[in-house]
Short mmCIF file of C-alpha atoms and ligand atoms in Angstrom, two decimals:
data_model
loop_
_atom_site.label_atom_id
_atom_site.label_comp_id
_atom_site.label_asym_id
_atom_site.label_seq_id
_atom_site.Cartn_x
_atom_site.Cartn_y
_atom_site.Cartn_z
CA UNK A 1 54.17 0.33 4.75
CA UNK A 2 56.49 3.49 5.18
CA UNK A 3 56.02 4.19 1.18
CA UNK A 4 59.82 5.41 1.28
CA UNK A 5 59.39 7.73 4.42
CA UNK A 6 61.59 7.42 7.44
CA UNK A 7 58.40 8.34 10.18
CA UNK A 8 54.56 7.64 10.06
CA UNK A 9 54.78 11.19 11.17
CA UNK A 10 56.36 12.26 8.05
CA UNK A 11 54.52 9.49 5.81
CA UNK A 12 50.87 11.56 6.85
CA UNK A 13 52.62 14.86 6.36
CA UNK A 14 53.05 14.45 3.03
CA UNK A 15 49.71 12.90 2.71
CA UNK A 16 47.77 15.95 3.00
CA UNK A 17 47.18 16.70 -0.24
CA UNK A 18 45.53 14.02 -1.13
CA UNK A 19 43.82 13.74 2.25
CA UNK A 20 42.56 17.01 1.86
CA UNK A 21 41.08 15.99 -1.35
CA UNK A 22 40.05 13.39 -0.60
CA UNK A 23 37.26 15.22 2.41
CA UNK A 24 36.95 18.30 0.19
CA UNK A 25 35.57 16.14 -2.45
CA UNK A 26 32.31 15.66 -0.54
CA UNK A 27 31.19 19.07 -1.13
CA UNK A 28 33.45 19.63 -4.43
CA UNK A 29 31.34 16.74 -5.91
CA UNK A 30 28.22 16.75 -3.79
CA UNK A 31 27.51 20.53 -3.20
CA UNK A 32 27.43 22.07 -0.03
CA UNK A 33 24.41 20.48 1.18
CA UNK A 34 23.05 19.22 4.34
CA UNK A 35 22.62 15.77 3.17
CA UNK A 36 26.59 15.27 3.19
CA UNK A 37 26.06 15.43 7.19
CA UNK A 38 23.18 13.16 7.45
CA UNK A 39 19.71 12.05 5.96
CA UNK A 40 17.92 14.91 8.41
CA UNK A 41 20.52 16.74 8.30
CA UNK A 42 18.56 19.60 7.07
CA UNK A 43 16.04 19.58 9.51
CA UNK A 44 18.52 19.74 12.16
CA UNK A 45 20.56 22.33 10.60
CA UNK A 46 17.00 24.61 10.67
CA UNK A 47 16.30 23.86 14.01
CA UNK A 48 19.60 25.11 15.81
CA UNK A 49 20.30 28.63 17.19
CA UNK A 50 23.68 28.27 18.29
CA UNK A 51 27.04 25.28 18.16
CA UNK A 52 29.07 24.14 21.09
CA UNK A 53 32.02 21.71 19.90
CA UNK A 54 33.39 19.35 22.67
CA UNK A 55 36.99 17.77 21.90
CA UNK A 56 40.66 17.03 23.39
CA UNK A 57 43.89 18.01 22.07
CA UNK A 58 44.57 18.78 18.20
CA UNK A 59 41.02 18.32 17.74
CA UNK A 60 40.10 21.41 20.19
CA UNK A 61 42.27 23.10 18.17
CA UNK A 62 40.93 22.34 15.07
CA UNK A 63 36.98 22.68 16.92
CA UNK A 64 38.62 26.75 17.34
CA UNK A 65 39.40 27.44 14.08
CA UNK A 66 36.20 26.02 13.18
CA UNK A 67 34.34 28.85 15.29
CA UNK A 68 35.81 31.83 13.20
CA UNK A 69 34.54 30.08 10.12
CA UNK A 70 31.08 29.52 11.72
CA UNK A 71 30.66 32.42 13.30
CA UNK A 72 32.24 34.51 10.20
CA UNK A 73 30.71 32.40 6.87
CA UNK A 74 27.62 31.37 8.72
CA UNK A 75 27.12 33.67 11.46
CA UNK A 76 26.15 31.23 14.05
CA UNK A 77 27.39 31.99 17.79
CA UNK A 78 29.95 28.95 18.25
CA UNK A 79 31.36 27.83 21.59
CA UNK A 80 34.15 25.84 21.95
CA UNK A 81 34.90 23.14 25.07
CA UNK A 82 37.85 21.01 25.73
CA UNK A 83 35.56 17.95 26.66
CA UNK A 84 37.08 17.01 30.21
CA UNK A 85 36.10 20.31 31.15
CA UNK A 86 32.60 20.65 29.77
CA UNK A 87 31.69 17.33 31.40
CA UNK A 88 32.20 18.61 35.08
CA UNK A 89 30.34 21.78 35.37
CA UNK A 90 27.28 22.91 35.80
CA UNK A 91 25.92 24.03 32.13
CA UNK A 92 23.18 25.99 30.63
CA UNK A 93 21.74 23.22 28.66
CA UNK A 94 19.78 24.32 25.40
CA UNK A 95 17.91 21.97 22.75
CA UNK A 96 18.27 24.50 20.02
CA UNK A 97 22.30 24.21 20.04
CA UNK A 98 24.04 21.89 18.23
CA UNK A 99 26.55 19.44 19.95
CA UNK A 100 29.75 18.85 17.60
CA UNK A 101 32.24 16.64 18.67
CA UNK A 102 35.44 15.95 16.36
CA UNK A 103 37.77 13.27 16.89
CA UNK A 104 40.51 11.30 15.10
CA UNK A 105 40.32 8.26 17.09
CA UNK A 106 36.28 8.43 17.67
CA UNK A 107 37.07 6.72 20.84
CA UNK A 108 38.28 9.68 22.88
CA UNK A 109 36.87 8.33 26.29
CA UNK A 110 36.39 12.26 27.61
CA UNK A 111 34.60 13.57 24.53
CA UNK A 112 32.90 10.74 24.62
CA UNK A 113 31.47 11.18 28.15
CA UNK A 114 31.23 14.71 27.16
CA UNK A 115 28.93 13.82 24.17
CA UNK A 116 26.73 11.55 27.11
CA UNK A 117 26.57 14.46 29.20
CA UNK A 118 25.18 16.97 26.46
CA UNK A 119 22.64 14.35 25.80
CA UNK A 120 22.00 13.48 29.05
CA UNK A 121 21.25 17.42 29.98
CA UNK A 122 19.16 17.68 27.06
CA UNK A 123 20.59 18.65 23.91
CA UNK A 124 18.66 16.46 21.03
CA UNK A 125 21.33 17.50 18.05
CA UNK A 126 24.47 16.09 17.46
CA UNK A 127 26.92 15.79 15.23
CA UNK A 128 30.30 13.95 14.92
CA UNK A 129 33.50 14.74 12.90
CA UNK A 130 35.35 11.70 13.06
CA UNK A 131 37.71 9.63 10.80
CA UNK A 132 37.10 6.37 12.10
CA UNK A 133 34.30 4.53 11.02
CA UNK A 134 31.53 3.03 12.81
CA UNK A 135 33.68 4.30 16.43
CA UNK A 136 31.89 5.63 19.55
CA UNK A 137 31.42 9.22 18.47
CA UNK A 138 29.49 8.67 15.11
CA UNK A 139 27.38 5.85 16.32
CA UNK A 140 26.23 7.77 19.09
CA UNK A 141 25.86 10.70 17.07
CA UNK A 142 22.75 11.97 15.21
CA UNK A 143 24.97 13.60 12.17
CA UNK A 144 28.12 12.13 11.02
CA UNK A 145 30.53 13.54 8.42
CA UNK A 146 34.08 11.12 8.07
CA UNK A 147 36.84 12.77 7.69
CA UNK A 148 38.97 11.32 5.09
CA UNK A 149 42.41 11.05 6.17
CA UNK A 150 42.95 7.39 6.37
CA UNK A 151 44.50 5.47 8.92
CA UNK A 152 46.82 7.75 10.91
CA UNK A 153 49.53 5.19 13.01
CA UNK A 154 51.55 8.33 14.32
CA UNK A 155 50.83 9.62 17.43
CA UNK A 156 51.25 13.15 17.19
CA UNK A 157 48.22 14.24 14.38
CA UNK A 158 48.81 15.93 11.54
CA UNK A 159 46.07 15.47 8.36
CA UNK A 160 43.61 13.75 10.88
CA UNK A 161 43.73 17.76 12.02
CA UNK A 162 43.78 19.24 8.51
CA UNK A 163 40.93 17.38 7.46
CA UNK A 164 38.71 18.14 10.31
CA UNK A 165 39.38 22.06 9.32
CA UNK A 166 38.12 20.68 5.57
CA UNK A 167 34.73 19.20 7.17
CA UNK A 168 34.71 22.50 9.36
CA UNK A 169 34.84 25.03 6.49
CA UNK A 170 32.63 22.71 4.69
CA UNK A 171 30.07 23.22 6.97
CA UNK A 172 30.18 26.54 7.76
CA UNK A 173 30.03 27.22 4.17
CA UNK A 174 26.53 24.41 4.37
CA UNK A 175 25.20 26.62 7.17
CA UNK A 176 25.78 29.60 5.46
CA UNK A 177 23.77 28.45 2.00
CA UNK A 178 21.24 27.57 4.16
CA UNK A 179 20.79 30.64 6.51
CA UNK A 180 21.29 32.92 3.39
CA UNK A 181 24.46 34.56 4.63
CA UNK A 182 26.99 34.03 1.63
CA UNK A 183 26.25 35.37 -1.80
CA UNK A 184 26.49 33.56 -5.29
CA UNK A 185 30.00 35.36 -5.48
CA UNK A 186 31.02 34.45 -2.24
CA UNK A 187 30.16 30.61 -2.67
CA UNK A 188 31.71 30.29 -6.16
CA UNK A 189 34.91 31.79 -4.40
CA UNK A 190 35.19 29.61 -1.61
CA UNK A 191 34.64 26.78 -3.67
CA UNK A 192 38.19 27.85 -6.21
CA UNK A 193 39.51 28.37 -3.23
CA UNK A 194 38.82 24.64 -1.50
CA UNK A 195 39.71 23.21 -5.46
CA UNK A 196 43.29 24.66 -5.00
CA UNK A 197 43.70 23.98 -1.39
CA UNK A 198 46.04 21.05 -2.28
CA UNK A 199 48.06 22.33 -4.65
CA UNK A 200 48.49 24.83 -1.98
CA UNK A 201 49.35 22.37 0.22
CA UNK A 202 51.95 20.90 -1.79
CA UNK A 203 53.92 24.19 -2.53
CA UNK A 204 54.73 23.82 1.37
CA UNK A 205 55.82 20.88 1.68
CA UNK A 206 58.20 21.71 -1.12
CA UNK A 207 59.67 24.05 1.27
CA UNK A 208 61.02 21.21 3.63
CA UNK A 209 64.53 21.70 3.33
CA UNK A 210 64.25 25.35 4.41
CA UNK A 211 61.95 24.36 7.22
CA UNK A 212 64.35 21.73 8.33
CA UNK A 213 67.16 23.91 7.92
CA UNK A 214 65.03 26.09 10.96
CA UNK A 215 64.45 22.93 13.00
CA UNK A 216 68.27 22.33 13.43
CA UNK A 217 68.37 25.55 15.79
CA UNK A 218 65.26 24.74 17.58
CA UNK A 219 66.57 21.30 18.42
CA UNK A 220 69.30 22.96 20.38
CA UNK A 221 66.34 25.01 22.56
CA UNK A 222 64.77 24.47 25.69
CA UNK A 223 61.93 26.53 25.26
CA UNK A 224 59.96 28.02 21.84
CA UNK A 225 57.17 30.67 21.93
CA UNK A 226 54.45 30.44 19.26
CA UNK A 227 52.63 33.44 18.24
CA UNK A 228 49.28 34.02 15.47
CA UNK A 229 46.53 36.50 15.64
CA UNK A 230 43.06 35.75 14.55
CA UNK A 231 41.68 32.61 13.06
CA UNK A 232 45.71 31.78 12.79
CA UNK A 233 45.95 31.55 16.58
CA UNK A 234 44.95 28.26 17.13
CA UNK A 235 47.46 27.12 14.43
CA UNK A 236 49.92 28.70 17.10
CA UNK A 237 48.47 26.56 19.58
CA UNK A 238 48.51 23.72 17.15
CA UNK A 239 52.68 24.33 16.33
CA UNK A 240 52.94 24.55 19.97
CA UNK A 241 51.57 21.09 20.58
CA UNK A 242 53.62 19.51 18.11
CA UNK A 243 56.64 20.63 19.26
CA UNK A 244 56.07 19.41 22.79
CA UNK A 245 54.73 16.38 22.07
CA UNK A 246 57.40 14.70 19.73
CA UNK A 247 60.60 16.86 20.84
CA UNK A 248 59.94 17.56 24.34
CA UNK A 249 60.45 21.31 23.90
CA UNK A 250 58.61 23.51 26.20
CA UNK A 251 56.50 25.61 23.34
CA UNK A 252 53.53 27.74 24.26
CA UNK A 253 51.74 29.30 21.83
CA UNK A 254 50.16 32.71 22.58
CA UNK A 255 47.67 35.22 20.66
CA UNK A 256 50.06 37.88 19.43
CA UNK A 257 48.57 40.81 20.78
CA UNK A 258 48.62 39.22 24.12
CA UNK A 259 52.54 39.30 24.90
CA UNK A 260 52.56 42.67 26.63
CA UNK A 261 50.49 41.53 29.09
CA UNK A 262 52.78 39.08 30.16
CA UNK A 263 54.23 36.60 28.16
CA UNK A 264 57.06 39.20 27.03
CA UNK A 265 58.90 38.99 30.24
CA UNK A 266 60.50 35.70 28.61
CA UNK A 267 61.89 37.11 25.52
CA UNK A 268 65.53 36.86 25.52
CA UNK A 269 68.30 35.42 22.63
CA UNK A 270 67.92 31.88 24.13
CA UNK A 271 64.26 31.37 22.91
CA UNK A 272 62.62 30.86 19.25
CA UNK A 273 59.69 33.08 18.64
CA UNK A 274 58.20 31.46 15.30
CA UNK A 275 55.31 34.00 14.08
CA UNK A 276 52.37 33.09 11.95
CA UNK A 277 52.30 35.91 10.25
CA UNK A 278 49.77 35.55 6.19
CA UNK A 279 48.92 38.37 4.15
CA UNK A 280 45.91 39.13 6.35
CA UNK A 281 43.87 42.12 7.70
CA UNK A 282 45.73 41.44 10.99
CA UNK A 283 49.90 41.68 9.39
CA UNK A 284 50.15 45.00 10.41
CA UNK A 285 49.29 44.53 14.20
CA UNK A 286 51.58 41.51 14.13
CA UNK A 287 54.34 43.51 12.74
CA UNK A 288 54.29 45.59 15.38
CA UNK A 289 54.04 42.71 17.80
CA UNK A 290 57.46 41.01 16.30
CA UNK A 291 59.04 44.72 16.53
CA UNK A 292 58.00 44.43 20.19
CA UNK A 293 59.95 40.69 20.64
CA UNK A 294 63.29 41.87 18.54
CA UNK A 295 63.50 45.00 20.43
CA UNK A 296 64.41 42.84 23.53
CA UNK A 297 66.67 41.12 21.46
CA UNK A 298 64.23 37.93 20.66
CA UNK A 299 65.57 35.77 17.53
CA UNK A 300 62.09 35.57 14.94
CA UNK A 301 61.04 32.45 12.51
CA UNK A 302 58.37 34.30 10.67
CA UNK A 303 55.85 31.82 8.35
CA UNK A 304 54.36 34.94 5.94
CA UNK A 305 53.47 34.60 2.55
CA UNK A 306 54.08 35.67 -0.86
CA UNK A 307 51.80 38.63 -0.85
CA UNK A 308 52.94 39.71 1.93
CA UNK A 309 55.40 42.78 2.02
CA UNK A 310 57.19 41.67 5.68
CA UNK A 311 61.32 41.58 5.17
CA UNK A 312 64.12 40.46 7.65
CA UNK A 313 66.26 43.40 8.66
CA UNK A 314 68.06 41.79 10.69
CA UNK A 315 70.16 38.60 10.89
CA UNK A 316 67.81 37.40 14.59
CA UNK A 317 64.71 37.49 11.79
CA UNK A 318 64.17 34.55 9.60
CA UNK A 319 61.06 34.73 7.12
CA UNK A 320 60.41 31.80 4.93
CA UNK A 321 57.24 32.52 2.34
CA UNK A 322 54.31 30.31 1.83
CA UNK A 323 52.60 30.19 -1.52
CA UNK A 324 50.14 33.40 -1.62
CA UNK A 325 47.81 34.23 0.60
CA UNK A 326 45.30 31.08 0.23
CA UNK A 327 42.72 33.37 1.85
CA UNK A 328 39.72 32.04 4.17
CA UNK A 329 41.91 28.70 3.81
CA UNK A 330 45.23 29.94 4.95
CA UNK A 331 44.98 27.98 8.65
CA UNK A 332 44.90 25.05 6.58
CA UNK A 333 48.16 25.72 4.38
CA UNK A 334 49.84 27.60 7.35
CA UNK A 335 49.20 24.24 9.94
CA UNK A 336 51.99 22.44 7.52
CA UNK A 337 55.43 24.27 8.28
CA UNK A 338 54.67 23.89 12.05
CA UNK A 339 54.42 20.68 11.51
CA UNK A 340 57.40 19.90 9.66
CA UNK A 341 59.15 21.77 11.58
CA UNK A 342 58.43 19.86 14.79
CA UNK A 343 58.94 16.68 12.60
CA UNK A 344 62.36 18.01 12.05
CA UNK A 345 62.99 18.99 15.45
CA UNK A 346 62.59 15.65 16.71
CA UNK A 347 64.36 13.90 13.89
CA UNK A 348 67.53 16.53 15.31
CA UNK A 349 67.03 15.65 18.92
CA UNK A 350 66.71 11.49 18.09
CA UNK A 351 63.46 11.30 19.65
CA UNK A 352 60.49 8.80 18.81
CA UNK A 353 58.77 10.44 16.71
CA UNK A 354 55.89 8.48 15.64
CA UNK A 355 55.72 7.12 19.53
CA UNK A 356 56.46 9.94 21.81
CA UNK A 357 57.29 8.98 25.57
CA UNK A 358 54.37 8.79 27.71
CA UNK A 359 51.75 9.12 24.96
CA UNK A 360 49.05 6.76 23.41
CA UNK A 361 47.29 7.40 19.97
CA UNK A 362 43.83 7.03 21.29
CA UNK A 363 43.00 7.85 24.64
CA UNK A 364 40.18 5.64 26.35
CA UNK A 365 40.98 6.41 29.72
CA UNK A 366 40.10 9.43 32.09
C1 F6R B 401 48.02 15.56 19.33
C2 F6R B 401 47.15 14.43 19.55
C3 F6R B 401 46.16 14.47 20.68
C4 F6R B 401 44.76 14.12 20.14
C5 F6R B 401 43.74 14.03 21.28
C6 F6R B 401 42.34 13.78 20.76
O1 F6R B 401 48.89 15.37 18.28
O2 F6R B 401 47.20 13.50 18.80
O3 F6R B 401 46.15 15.72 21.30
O4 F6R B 401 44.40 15.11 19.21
O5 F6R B 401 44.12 13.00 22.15
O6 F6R B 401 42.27 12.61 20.02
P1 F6R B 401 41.07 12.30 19.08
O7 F6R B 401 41.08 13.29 17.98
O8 F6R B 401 41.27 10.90 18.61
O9 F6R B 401 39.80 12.45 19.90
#
């Protein structure tokens, strides 16, 4: 069942680039149409004004990548709600916004009530970004789109979350077509660019050894700080997750530009920083935020890529290079080293990884 892997955990890992595939295929194959979402899907799709997404955990995370893309490819205003949150308060209901909620599990009992409550204050549209078939979400949903990860058995999720970005970018790159925002250029590039997203994919999980090489340090830590800027924030958040949930680690994640109002108080020698840090518009300002965490003598595990120009000077900064800069995709191909590298962590510290303590894969209670 393992395939030759020591860890579900590591077994889906390595899945990815066929998962990825696999999802991508819809619109690589079908087009980016509305039809891949739903018989009235287009209809729907000309009715909205504006998206809220509802979800829990990795799949909030993945829900706020999801709202550069929108708001960026498609320009549509985009909200984004952890679901036990949006279900107890008073909201501003509005029929013309469309309800996405994306789970793994499709059982999620708060996005679930969250879902109930949108519908119940009277939003009409719906959609569901699941990867289990016929589970709550989709059947209560007006617009499904299945993910196409397969059956993930560990815990902590790792392609349930890259394939949700897949169906994410997928869409916004749907929307777009539709509201007349992307140009014949811009489509035929983001297409090359979702054709070569696994290969992508693959030339990081070549870089395991290095990664794991990292995680033998971080297993020794009691705390890690996460940084990104941009649409590679919630990645940060996502690394940050993984960490705590499989090695027990405190790990927060924070938006780069935010650590002088506060979170740089805990930089000393005793605490990873790990940067996401791609060839972006945003490199230089996080530059100058890592210059701001070694100057109080923080140790640096920089993710940057190929294209990018950013060198260690110093034996407290570590840079391993991704593939080059993958472009809109990059959360995607940048999601995988944090992963491994909690993976690794855990493996270090003996924990369960593929059942961390006090955990449950799909969450049906409040
Ligand atoms: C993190 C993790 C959880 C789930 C969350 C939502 O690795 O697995 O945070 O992402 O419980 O689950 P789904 O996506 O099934 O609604």
């Amino acid at each position: 069942e393992l395939g030759g892997y020591n860890h579900f955990m590591q077994k889906e890992i390595h899945e990815q680039p066929r998962a990825v595939a696999d999802t991508a295929e819809v619109f690589l194959d079908g087009g980016f149409i509305p039809e891949n979402f739903g018989k009235n899907a287009a209809q729907v799709f000309q009715d909205i004004d504006s998206i809220k997404i509802l979800a829990c955990g990795t799949s909030y995370y993945a829900a706020l990548t999801g709202k550069y893309w929108l708001e960026s490819i498609a320009k549509i205003p985009t909200d984004v709600e952890i679901a036990s949150e949006y279900r107890y308060r008073d909201v501003i209901a509005n029929p013309k916004q469309l309800i996405i909620t994306i789970s793994q599990s499709g059982e999620t009992l708060d996005t679930m009530e969250a879902l109930k409550f949108a519908q119940a204050q009277g939003h009409q549209h719906s959609l569901s970004i699941c990867n289990v078939m016929e589970s709550a979400l989709p059947r209560n949903s007006e617009l499904v789109l299945y993910t196409r990860a397969g059956a993930e058995i560990g815990v902590a999720s790792t392609k349930a979350f890259t394939t949700q970005l897949v169906v994410l970018f997928g869409l916004s790159v749907t929307l777009g077509r539709m509201r007349g925002t992307i140009s014949d250029e811009k489509l035929a590039s983001y297409t090359q660019e979702l054709r070569e997203l696994s290969g992508s994919i693959q030339h990081v999980l070549n870089l395991e050894p290095q990664i794991a090489a990292w995680a033998q340090k971080f297993a020794k830590k009691s705390s890690a700080l996460f940084l990104g800027r941009g649409i590679h924030y919630p990645i940060a958040l996502e690394g940050a997750l993984k960490l705590k949930e499989i090695t027990y680690i405190h790990a927060e994640a924070y938006p780069a530009g935010e650590l002088k109002h506060g979170p740089l108080a805990l930089v000393d020698e005793n605490m990873p920083i790990v940067v996401i840090a791609p060839h972006d518009g945003l490199l230089d300002k996080v530059k100058a935020n890592m210059q701001e965490v070694s100057a109080r003598g923080g140790e640096l595990f920089v993710f940057t890529d190929l294209d990018s120009d950013y060198t260690s000077n110093s034996d407290t900064i570590h840079v391993i290079r991704t593939p080059r800069h993958v472009g809109t995709l990059s959360p995607i191909v940048h999601t995988i080293p944090v992963q491994l590298l909690s993976y690794h962590a855990a493996l270090a510290r003996g924990t369960d990884v593929d059942k961390p303590r006090n955990l449950a894969k799909s969450v049906t209670v409040e």
